[in-house]
PDB file of C-alpha atoms in Angstrom:
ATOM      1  CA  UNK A   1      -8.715  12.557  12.174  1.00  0.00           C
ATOM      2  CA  UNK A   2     -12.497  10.908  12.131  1.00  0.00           C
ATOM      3  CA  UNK A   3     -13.206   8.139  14.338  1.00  0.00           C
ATOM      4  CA  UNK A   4     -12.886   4.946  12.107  1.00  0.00           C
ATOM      5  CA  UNK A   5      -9.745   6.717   9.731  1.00  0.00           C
ATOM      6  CA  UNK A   6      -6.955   5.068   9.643  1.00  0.00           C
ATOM      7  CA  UNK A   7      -4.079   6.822   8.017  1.00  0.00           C
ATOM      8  CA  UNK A   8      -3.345   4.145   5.827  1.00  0.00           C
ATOM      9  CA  UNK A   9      -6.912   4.621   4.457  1.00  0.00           C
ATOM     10  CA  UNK A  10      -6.192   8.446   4.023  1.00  0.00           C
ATOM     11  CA  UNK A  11      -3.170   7.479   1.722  1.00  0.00           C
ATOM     12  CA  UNK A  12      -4.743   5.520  -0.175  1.00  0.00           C
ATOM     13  CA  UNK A  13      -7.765   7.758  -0.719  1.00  0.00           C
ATOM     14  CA  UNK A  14      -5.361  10.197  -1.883  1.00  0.00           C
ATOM     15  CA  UNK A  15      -3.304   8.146  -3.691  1.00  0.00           C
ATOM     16  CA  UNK A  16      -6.780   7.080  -5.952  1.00  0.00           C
ATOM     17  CA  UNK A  17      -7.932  10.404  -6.245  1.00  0.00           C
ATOM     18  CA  UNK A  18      -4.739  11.872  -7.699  1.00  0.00           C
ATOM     19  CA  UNK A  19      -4.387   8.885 -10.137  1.00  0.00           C
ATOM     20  CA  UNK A  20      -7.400   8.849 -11.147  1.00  0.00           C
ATOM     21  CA  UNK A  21      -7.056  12.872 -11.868  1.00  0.00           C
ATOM     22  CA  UNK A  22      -3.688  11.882 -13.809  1.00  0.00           C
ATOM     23  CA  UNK A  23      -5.400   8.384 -16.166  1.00  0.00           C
ATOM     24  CA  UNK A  24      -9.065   9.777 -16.307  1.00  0.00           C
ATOM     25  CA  UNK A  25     -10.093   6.322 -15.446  1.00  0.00           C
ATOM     26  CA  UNK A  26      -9.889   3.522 -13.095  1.00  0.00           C
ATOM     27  CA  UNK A  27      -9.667  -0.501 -13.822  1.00  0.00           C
ATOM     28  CA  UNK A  28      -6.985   0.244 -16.276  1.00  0.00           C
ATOM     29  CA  UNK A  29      -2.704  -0.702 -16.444  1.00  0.00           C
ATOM     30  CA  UNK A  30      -2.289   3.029 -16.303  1.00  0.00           C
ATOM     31  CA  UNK A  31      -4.176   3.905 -13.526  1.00  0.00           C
ATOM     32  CA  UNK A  32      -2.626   1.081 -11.668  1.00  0.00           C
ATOM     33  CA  UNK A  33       0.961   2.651 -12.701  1.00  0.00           C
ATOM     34  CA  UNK A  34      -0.312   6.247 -11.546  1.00  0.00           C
ATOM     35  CA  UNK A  35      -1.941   4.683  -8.061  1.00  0.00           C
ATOM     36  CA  UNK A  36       1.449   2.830  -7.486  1.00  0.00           C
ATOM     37  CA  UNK A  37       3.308   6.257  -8.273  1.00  0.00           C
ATOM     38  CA  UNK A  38       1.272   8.689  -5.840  1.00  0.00           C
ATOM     39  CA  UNK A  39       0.664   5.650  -2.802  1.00  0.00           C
ATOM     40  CA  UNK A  40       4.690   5.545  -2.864  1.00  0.00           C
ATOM     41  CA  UNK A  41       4.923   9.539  -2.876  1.00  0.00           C
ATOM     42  CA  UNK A  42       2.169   9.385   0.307  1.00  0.00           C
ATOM     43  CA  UNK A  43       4.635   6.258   2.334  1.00  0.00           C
ATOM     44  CA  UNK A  44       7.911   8.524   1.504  1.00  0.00           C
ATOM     45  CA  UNK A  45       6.144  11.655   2.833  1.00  0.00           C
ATOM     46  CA  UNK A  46       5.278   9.886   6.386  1.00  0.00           C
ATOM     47  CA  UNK A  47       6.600   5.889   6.252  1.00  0.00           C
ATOM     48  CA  UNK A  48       4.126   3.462   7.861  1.00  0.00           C
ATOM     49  CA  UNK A  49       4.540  -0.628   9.013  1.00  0.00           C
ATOM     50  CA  UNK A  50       3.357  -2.238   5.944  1.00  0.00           C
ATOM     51  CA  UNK A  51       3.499   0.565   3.243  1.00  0.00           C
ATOM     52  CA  UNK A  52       6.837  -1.115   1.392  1.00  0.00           C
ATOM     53  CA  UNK A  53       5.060  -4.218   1.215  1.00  0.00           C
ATOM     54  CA  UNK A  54       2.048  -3.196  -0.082  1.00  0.00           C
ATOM     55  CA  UNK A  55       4.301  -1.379  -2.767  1.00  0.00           C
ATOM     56  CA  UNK A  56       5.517  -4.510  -3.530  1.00  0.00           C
ATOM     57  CA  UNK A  57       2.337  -6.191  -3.859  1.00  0.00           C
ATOM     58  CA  UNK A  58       1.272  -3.533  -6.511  1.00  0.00           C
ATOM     59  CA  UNK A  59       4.743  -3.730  -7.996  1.00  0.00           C
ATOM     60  CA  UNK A  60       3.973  -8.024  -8.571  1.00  0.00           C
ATOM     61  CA  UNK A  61       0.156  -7.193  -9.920  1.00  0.00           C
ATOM     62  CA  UNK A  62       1.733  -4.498 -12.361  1.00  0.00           C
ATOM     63  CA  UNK A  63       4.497  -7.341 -13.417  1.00  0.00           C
ATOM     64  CA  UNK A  64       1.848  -9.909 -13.708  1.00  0.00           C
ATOM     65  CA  UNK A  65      -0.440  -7.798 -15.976  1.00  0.00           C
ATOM     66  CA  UNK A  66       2.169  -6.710 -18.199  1.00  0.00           C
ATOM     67  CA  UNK A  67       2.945  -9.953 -18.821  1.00  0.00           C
ATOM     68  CA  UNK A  68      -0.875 -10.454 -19.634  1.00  0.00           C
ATOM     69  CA  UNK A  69      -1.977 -11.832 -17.172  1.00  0.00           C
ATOM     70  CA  UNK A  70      -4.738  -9.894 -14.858  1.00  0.00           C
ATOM     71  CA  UNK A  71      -4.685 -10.071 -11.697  1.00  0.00           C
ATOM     72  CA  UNK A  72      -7.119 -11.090  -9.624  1.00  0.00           C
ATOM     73  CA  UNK A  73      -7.883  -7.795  -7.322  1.00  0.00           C
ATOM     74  CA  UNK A  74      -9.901  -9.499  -4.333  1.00  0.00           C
ATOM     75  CA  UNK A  75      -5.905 -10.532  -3.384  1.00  0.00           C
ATOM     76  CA  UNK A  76      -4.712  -7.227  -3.379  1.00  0.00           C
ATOM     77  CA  UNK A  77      -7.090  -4.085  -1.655  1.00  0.00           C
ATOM     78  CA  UNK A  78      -6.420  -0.758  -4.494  1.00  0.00           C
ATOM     79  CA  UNK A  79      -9.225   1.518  -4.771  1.00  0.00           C
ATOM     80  CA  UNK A  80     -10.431   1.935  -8.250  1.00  0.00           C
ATOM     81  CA  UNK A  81      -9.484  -2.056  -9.006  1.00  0.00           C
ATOM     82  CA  UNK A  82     -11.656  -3.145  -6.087  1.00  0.00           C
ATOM     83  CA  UNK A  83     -14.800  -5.310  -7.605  1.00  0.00           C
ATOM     84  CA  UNK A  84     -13.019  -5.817 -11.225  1.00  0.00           C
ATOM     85  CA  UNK A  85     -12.443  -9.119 -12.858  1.00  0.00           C
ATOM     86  CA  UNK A  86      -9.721 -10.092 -15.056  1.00  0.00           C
ATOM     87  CA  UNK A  87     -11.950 -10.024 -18.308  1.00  0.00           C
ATOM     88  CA  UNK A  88     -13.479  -6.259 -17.272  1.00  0.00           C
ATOM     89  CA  UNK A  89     -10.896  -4.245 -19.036  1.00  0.00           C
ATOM     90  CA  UNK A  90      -7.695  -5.187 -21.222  1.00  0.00           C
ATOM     91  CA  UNK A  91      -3.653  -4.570 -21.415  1.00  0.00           C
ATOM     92  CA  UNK A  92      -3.652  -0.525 -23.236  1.00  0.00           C
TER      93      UNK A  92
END
């Protein structure tokens, strides 16, 4: 590992890359979904301090948009949301 990688960096590098293979896109409800899906596949593989909470965290922003209401991602650090607003993209 690189000087300056942490491996919670690493999983969620992968994490983004595989969702975004699996929506197409990034900003959306679905790739949110996806990036949820393949972080938790990355924390099962090889559990880290923090990883179940961070789940959860996703878990509440996924809640909170489906009820239409956008979150606001400077809260919450998920590649691919990083940088959005809540009027960038809408509920699909």
């Amino acid at each position: 590992m690189g000087w300056g990688c942490h491996p919670d960096t690493l999983k969620m590098a992968s994490a983004h890359h595989r969702a975004k293979n699996i929506t197409g896109e990034v900003g959306t409800l679905e790739y949110l979904r996806a990036y949820r899906d393949e972080y938790r596949k990355e924390v099962t593989k090889n559990p880290m301090r923090g990883g179940v909470e961070y789940i959860a965290s996703i878990d509440a922003a996924i809640q909170q948009w489906e009820a239409g209401d956008r979150p606001d991602f400077s809260e919450i650090s998920i590649p691919g949301m990083i940088g959005t607003r809540p009027s960038d993209k809408h509920i699909h």
